[in-house]
mmCIF file of C-alpha atoms in Angstrom:
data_model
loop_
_atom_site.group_PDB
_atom_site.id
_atom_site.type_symbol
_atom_site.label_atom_id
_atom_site.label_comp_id
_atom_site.label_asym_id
_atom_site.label_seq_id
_atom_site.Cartn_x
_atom_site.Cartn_y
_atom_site.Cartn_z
ATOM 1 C CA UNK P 1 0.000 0.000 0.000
ATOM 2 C CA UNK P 2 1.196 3.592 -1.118
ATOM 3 C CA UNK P 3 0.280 6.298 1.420
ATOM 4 C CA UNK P 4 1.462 9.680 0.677
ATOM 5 C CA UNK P 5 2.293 11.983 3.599
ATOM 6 C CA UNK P 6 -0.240 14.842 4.161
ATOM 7 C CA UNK P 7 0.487 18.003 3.069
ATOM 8 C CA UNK P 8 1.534 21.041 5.520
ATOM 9 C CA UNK P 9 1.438 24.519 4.287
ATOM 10 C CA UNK P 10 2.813 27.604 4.981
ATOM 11 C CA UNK P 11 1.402 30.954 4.225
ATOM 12 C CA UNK P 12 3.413 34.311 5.246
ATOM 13 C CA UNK P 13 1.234 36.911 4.886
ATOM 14 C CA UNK P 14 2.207 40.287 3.577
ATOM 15 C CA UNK P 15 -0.259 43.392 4.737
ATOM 16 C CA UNK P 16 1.547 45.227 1.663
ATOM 17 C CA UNK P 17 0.086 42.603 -0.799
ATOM 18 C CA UNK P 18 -2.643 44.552 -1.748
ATOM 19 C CA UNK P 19 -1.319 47.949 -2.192
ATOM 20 C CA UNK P 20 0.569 46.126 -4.575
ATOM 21 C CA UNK P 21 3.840 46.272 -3.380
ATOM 22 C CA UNK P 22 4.381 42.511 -2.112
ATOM 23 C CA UNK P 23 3.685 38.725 -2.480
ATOM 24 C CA UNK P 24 2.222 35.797 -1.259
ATOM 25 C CA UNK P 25 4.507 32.689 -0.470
ATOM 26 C CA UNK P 26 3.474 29.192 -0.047
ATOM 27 C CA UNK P 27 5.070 26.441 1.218
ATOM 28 C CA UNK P 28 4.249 22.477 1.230
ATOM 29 C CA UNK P 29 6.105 20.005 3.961
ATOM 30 C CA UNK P 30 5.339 17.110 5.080
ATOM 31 C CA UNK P 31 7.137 16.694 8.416
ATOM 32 C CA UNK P 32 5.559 19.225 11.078
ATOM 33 C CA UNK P 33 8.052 19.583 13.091
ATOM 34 C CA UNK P 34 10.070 20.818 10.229
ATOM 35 C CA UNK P 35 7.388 23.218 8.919
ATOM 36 C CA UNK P 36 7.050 24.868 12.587
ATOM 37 C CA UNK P 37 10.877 25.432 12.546
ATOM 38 C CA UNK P 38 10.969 26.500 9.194
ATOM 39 C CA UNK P 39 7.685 29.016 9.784
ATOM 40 C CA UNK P 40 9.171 30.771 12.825
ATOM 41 C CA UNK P 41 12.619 31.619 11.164
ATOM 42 C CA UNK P 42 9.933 32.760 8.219
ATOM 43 C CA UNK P 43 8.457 34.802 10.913
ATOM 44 C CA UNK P 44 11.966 36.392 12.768
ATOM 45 C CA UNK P 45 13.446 37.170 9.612
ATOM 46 C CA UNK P 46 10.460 39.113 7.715
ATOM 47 C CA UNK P 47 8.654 40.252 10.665
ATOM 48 C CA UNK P 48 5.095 38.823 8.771
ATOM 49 C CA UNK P 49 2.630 36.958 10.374
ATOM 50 C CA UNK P 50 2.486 32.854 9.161
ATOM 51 C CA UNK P 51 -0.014 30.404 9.041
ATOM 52 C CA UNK P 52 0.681 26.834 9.640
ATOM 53 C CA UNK P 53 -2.223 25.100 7.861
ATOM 54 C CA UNK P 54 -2.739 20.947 7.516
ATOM 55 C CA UNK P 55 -3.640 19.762 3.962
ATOM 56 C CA UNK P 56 -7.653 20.320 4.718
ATOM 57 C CA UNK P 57 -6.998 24.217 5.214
ATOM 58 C CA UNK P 58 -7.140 23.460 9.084
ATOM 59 C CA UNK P 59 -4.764 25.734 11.460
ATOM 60 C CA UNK P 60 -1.628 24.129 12.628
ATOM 61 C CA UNK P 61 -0.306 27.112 14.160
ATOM 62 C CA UNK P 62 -0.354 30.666 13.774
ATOM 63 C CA UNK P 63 2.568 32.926 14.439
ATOM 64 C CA UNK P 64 1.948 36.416 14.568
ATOM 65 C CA UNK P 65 4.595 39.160 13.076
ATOM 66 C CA UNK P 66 7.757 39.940 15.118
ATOM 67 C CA UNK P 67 9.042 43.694 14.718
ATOM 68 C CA UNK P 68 11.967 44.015 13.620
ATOM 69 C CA UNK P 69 14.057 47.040 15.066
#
């Protein structure tokens, strides 16, 4: 039997998006630890909010922007 591993997704969000100045970035992992790791650093070194979300669009973990000084 073939299983595949369920998706994990990462979304950084970008308030600028919509004035047109930014972008959207999405990422697919299947190990959650991994994705956590990999969404904080996302988080530290942007200062943009991300969005852990599961393969059904459910919230893994959300981690808000950190200012960056």
């Amino acid at each position: 039997m073939n299983q595949k591993a369920p998706l994990i997704i990462i979304h950084v969000s970008n308030p600028d998006a919509f004035a047109g100045k930014g972008s959207i970035i999405v990422l697919e992992f299947t190990d959650e630890d991994a994705v956590l790791k990999v969404a904080r650093k996302i988080a530290l070194e942007t200062g943009r909010s991300v969005t852990v979300r599961g393969e059904d669009m459910r919230v893994i973990s959300s981690i808000p922007a950190v200012s960056i000084h």
